[in-house]
GROMACS .gro file of C-alpha atoms in nm:
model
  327
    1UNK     CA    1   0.446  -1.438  -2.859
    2UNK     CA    2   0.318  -1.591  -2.523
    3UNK     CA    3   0.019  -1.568  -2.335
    4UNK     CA    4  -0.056  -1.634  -1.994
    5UNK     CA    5  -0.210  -2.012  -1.880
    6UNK     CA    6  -0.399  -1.910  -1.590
    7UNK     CA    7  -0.728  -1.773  -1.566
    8UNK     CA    8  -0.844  -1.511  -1.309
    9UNK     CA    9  -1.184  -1.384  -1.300
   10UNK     CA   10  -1.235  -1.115  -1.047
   11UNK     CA   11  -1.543  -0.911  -0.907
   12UNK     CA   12  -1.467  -0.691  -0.681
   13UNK     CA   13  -1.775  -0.493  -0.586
   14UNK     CA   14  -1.940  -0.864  -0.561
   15UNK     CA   15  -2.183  -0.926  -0.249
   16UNK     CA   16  -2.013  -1.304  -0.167
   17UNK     CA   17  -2.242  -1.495   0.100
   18UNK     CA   18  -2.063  -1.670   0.384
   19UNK     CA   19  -2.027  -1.968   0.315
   20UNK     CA   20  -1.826  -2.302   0.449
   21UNK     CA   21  -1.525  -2.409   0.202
   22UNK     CA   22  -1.607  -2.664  -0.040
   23UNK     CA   23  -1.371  -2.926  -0.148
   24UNK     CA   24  -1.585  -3.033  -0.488
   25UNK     CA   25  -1.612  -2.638  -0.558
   26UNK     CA   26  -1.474  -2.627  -0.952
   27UNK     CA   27  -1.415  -2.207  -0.912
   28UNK     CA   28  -1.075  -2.252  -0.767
   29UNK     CA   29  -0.987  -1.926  -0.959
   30UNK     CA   30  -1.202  -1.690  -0.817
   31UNK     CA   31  -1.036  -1.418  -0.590
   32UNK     CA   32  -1.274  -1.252  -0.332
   33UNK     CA   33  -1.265  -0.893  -0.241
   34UNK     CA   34  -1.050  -0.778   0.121
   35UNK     CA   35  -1.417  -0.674   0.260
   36UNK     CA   36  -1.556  -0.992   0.097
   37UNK     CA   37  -1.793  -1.152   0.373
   38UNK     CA   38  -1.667  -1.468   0.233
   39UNK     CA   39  -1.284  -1.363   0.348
   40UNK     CA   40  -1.381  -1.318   0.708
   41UNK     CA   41  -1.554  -1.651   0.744
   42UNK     CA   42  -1.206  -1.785   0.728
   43UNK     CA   43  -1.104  -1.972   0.358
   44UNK     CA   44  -0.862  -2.256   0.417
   45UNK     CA   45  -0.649  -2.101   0.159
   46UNK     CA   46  -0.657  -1.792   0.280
   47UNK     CA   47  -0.544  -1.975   0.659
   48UNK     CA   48  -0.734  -1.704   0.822
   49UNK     CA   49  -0.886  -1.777   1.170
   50UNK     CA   50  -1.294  -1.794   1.143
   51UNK     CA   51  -1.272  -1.582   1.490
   52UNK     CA   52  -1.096  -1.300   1.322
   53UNK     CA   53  -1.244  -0.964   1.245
   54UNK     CA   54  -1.093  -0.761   1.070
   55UNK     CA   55  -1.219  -0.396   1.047
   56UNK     CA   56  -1.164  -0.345   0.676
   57UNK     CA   57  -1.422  -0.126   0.536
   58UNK     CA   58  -1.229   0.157   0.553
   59UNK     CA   59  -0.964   0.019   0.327
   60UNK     CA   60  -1.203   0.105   0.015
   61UNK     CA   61  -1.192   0.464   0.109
   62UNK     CA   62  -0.838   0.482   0.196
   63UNK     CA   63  -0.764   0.317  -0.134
   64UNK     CA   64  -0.928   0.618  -0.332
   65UNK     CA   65  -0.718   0.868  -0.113
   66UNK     CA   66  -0.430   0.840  -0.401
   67UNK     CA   67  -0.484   0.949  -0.717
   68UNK     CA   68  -0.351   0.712  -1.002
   69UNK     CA   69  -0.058   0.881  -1.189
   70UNK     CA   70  -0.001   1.117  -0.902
   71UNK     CA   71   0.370   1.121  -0.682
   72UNK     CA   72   0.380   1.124  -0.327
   73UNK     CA   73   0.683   1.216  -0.093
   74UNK     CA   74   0.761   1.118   0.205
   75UNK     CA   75   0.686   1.421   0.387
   76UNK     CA   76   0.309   1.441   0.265
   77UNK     CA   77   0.237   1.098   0.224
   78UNK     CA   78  -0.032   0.940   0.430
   79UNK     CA   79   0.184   0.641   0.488
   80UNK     CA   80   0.415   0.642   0.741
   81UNK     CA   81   0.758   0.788   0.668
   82UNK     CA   82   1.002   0.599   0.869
   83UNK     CA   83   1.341   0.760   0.739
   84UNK     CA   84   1.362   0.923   1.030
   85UNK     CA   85   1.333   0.597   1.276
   86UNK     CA   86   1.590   0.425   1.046
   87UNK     CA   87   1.869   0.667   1.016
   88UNK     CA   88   1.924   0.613   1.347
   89UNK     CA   89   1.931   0.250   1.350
   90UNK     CA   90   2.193   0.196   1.098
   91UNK     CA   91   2.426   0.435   1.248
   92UNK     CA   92   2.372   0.232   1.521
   93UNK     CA   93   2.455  -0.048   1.275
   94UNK     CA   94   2.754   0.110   1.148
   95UNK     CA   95   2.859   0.123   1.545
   96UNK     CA   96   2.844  -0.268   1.565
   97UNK     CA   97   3.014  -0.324   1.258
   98UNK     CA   98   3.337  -0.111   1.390
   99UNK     CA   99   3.318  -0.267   1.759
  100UNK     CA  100   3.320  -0.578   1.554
  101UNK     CA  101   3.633  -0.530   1.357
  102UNK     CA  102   3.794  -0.431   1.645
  103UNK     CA  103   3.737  -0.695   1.868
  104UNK     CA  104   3.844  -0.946   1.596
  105UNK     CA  105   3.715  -1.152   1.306
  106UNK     CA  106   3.621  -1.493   1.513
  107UNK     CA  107   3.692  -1.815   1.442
  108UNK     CA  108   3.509  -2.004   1.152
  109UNK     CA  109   3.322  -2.236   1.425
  110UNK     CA  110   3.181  -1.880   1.536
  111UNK     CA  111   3.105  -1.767   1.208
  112UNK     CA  112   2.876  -2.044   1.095
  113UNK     CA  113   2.751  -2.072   1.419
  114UNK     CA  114   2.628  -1.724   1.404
  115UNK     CA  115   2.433  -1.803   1.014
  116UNK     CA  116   2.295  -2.074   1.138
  117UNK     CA  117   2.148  -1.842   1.406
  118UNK     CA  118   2.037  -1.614   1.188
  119UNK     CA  119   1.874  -1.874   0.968
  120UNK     CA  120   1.690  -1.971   1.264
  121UNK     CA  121   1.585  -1.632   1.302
  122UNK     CA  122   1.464  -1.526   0.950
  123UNK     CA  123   1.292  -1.877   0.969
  124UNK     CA  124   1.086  -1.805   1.287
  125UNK     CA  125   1.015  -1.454   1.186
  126UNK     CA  126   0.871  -1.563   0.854
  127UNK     CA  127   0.659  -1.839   1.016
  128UNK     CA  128   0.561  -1.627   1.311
  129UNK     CA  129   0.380  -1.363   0.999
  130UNK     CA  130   0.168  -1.618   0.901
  131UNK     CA  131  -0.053  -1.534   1.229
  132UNK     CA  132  -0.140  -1.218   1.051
  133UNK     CA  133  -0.489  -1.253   0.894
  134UNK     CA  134  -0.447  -0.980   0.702
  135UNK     CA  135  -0.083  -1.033   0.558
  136UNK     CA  136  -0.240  -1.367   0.478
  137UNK     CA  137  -0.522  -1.236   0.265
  138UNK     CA  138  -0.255  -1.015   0.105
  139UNK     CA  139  -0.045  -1.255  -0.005
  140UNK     CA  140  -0.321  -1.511  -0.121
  141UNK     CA  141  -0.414  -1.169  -0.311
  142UNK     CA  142  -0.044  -1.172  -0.388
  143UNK     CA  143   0.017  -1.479  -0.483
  144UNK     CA  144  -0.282  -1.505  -0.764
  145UNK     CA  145  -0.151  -1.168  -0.930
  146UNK     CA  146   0.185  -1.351  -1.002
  147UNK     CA  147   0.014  -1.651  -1.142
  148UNK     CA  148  -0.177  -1.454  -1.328
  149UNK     CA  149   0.075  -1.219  -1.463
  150UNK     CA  150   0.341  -1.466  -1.474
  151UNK     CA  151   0.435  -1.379  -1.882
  152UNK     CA  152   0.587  -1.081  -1.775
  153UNK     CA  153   0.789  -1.214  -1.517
  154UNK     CA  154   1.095  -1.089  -1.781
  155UNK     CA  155   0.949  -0.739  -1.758
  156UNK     CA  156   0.974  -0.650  -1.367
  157UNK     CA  157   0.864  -0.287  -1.340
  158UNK     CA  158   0.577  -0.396  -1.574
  159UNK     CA  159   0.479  -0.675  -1.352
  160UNK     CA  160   0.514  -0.474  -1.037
  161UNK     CA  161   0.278  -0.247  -1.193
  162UNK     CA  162   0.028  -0.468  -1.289
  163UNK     CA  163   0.034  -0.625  -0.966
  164UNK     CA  164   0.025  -0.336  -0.781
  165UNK     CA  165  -0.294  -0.206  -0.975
  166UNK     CA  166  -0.464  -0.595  -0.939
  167UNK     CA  167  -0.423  -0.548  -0.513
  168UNK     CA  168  -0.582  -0.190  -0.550
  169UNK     CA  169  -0.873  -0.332  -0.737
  170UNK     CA  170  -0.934  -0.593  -0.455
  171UNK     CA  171  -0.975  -0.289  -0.192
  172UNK     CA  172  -0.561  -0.259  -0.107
  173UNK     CA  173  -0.408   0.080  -0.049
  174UNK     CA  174  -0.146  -0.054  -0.274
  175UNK     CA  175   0.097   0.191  -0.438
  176UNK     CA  176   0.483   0.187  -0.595
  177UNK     CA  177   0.733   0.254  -0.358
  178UNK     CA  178   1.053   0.423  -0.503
  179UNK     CA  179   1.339   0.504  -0.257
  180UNK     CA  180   1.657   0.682  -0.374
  181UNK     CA  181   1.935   0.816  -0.155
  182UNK     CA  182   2.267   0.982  -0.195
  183UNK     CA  183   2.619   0.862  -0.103
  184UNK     CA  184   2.680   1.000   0.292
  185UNK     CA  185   2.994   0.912   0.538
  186UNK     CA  186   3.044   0.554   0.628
  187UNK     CA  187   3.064   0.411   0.305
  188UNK     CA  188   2.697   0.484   0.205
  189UNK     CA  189   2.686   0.444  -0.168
  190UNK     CA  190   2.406   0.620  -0.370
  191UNK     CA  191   2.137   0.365  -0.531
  192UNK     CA  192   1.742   0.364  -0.553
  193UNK     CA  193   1.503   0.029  -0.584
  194UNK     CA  194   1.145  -0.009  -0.637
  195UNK     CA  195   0.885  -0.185  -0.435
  196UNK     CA  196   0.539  -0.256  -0.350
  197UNK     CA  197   0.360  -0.129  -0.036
  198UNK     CA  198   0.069  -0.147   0.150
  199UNK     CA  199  -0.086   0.045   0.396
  200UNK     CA  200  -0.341  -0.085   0.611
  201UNK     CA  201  -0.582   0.195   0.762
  202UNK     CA  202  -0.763   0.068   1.040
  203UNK     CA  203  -1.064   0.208   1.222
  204UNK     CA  204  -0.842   0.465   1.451
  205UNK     CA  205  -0.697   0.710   1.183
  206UNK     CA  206  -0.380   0.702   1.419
  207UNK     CA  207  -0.311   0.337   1.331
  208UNK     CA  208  -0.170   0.234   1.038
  209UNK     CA  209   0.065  -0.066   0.928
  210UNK     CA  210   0.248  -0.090   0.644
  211UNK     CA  211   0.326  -0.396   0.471
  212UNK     CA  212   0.607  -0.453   0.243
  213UNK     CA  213   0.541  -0.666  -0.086
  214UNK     CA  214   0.883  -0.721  -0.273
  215UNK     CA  215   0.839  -0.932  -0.590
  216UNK     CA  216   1.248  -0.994  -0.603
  217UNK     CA  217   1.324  -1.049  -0.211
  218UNK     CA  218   1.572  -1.337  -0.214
  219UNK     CA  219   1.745  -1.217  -0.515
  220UNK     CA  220   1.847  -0.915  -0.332
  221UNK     CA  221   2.101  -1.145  -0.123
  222UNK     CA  222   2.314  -1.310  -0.376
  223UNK     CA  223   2.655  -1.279  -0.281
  224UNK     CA  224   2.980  -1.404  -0.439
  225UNK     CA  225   3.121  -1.744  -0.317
  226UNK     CA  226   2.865  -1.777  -0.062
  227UNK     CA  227   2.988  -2.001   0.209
  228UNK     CA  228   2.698  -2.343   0.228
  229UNK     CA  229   2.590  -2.196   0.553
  230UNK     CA  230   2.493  -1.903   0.366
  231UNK     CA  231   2.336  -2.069   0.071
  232UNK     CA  232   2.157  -2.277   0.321
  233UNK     CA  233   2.022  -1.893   0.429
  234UNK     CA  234   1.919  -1.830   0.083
  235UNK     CA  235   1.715  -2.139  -0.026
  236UNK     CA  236   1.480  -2.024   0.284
  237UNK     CA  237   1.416  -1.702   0.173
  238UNK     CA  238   1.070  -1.676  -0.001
  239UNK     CA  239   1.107  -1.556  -0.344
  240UNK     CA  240   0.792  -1.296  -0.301
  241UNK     CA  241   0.809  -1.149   0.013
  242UNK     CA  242   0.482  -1.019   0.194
  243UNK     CA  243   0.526  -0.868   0.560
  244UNK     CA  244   0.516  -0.608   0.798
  245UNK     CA  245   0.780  -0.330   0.734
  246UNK     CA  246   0.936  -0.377   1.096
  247UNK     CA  247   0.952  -0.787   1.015
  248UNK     CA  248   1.133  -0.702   0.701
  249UNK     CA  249   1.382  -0.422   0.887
  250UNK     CA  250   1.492  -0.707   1.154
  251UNK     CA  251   1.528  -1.016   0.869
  252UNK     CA  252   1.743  -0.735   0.641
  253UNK     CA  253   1.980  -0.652   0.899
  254UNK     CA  254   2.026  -1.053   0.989
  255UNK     CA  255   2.061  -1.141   0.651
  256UNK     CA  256   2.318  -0.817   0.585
  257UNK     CA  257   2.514  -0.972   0.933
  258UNK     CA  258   2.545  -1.320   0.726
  259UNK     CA  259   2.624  -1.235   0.444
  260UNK     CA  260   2.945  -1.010   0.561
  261UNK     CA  261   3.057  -1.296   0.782
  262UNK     CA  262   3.018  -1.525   0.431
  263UNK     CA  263   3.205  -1.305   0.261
  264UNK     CA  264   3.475  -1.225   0.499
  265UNK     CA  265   3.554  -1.673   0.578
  266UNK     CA  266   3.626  -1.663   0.200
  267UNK     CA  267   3.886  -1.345   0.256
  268UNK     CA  268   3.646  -1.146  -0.011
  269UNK     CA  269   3.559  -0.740   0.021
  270UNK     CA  270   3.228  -0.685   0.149
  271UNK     CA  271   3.123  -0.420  -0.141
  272UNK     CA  272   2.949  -0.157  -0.058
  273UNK     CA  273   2.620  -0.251  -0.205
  274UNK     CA  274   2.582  -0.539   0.065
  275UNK     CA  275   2.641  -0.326   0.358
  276UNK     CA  276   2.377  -0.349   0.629
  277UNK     CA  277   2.332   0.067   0.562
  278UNK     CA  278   2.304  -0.005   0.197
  279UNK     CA  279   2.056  -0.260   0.221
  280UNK     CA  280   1.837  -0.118   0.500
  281UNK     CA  281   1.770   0.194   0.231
  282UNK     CA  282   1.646   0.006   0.005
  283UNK     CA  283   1.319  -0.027   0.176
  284UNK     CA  284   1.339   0.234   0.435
  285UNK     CA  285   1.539   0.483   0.282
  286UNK     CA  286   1.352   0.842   0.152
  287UNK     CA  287   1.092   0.752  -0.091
  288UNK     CA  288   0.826   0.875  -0.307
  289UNK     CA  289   0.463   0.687  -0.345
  290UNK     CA  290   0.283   0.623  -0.696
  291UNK     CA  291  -0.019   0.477  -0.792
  292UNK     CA  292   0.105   0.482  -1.182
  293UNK     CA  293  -0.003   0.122  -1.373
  294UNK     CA  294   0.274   0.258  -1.622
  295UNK     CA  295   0.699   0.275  -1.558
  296UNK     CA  296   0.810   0.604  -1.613
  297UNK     CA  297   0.959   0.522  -1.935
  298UNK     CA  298   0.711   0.336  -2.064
  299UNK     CA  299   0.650   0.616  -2.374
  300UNK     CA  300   1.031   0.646  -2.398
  301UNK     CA  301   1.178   0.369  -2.463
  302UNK     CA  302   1.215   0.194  -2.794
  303UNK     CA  303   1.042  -0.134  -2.801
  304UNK     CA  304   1.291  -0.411  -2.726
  305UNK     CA  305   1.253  -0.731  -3.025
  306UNK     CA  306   1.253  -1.021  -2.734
  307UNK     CA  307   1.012  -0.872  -2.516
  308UNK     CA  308   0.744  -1.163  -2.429
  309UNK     CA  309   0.417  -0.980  -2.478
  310UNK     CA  310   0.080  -1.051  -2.341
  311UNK     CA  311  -0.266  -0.990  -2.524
  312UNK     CA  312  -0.431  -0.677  -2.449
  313UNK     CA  313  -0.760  -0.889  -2.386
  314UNK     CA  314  -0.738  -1.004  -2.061
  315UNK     CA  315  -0.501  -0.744  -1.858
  316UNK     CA  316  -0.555  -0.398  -1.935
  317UNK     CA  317  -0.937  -0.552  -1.849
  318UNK     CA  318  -0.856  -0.564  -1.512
  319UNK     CA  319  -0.880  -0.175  -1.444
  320UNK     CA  320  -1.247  -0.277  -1.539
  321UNK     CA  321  -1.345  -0.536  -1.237
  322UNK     CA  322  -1.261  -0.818  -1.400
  323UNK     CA  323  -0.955  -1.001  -1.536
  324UNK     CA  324  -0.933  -1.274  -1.746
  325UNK     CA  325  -0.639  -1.421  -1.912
  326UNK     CA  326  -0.590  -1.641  -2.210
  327UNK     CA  327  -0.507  -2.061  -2.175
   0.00000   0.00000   0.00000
């Protein structure tokens, strides 16, 4: 048996004053609301700019727009679909892979030229995000959920769950995302993956962004006999990623790129589960939206004797207003 150290104590429908941050202030726990006056003002934790304003009001109506337990598809989802817009970027992809081959393999000078490039790249991209107020907020948001939750960190479609439900009770229109695709031409194989997503409904109801929040990111990378350029890749890769979806299409297909040109110095078959194509359908690929706190299987399967378990007291609470877990 294990319980959770952290505590979390959480209020959304709270009226927080503005107030300046305060060094001496004991309540480092407390997690304010998206629409939070307190949030706007600009939290150095939160590194969001005190000139920012954010219209976010309409995030706690957009958030009710999705019934929990209900399935969404892509074709009638309010978020946007963008199967469409990806299908034809990776056979584009699948385009530069052949030119590629054609032209040659490179020499090794090239090849770790090229990763350190893309290092570079994934680098700037994820420090460039960091601009985003509201990606910010989210992750902060983010962030606390997995400290919070962290004794289930052995029970991933649990914890995505209960993360996912902990953003919606902040104000997020947070949901499950659950993309599955079949095997096509070009070496597509079939697979599915599960994810967190966010859509962010701003004033205009033609303008939406969706952010991606993957509680596995880097893991999704590990290759065999990765080169040290590579592994170099990997250590800066966050863990937890939080981002725009279009960020997260652009650092995929860089880290797909390095990975094949790892794989291919050390004379080893790129499989078909690292594959640019592959990779790029895990988050873009057709996909259905849930709100569900539960995994589909959760009143199938047998109980499993070295599951860690956490106290009822403290998490199921949190569909309440308020979470608090056990030290």
């Amino acid at each position: 048996m294990s319980t959770c150290r952290h505590s979390i104590s959480i209020n959304p429908r709270a009226k927080l004053k503005p107030t300046s941050p305060d060094p001496t202030d004991s309540r480092k726990n407390h997690i304010p609301p998206i629409h939070s006056p307190t949030v706007l003002q600009g939290r150095n934790e939160l590194l969001i700019p005190s000139t920012t304003k954010l219209k976010l009001d309409s995030l706690a109506v957009n958030s009710v727009a999705l019934v929990a337990g209900s399935e969404h598809s892509a074709d009638h989802d309010d978020s946007p679909c963008l199967s469409g817009l990806v299908h034809g970027f990776l056979e584009e992809e699948d385009s530069d892979f052949a030119h590629e081959s054609t032209n040659g393999h490179g020499s090794d000078s090239e090849r770790v030229d090229l990763v350190i490039d893309c290092t570079d790249f994934v680098e700037d991209t994820i420090r460039s995000s960091s601009d985003d107020s509201y990606r910010n907020l989210l992750f902060f948001h983010v962030s606390k959920a997995m400290e919070g939750f962290s004794c289930l960190r052995n029970q991933r479609p649990v914890l995505r769950r209960k993360v996912m439900s902990f953003l919606r009770e902040l104000g997020h229109n947070a949901a499950i995302c659950k993309t599955k695709w079949e095997s096509s031409g070009g070496g597509l194989t079939a697979g599915s993956y599960e994810f967190i997503d966010v859509v962010l409904q701003l004033k205009s109801p033609s303008l939406q962004t969706r952010y991606v929040v993957d509680l596995d990111f880097a893991s999704q990378f590990e290759i065999a006999r990765p080169t040290s350029q590579y592994l170099k890749l990997l250590h800066h890769l966050p863990r937890v990623f939080v981002g725009k979806s279009e960020d997260l299409k652009t650092i995929v297909k860089s880290i797909s790129d390095a990975a094949r040109r790892s794989l291919k110095s050390g004379e080893l078959y790129l499989p078909p589960w690292r594959k640019n194509r592959y990779m790029q359908n895990k988050w873009f690929g057709p996909y259905r939206r849930t709100v569900n706190p539960l995994p589909a299987n959760s009143f199938t399967s047998p109980p499993s004797v070295n599951v860690v378990k956490c106290r009822r007291l403290g998490f199921d609470a949190a569909v309440n207003g308020r979470l608090f877990v056990r030290t």
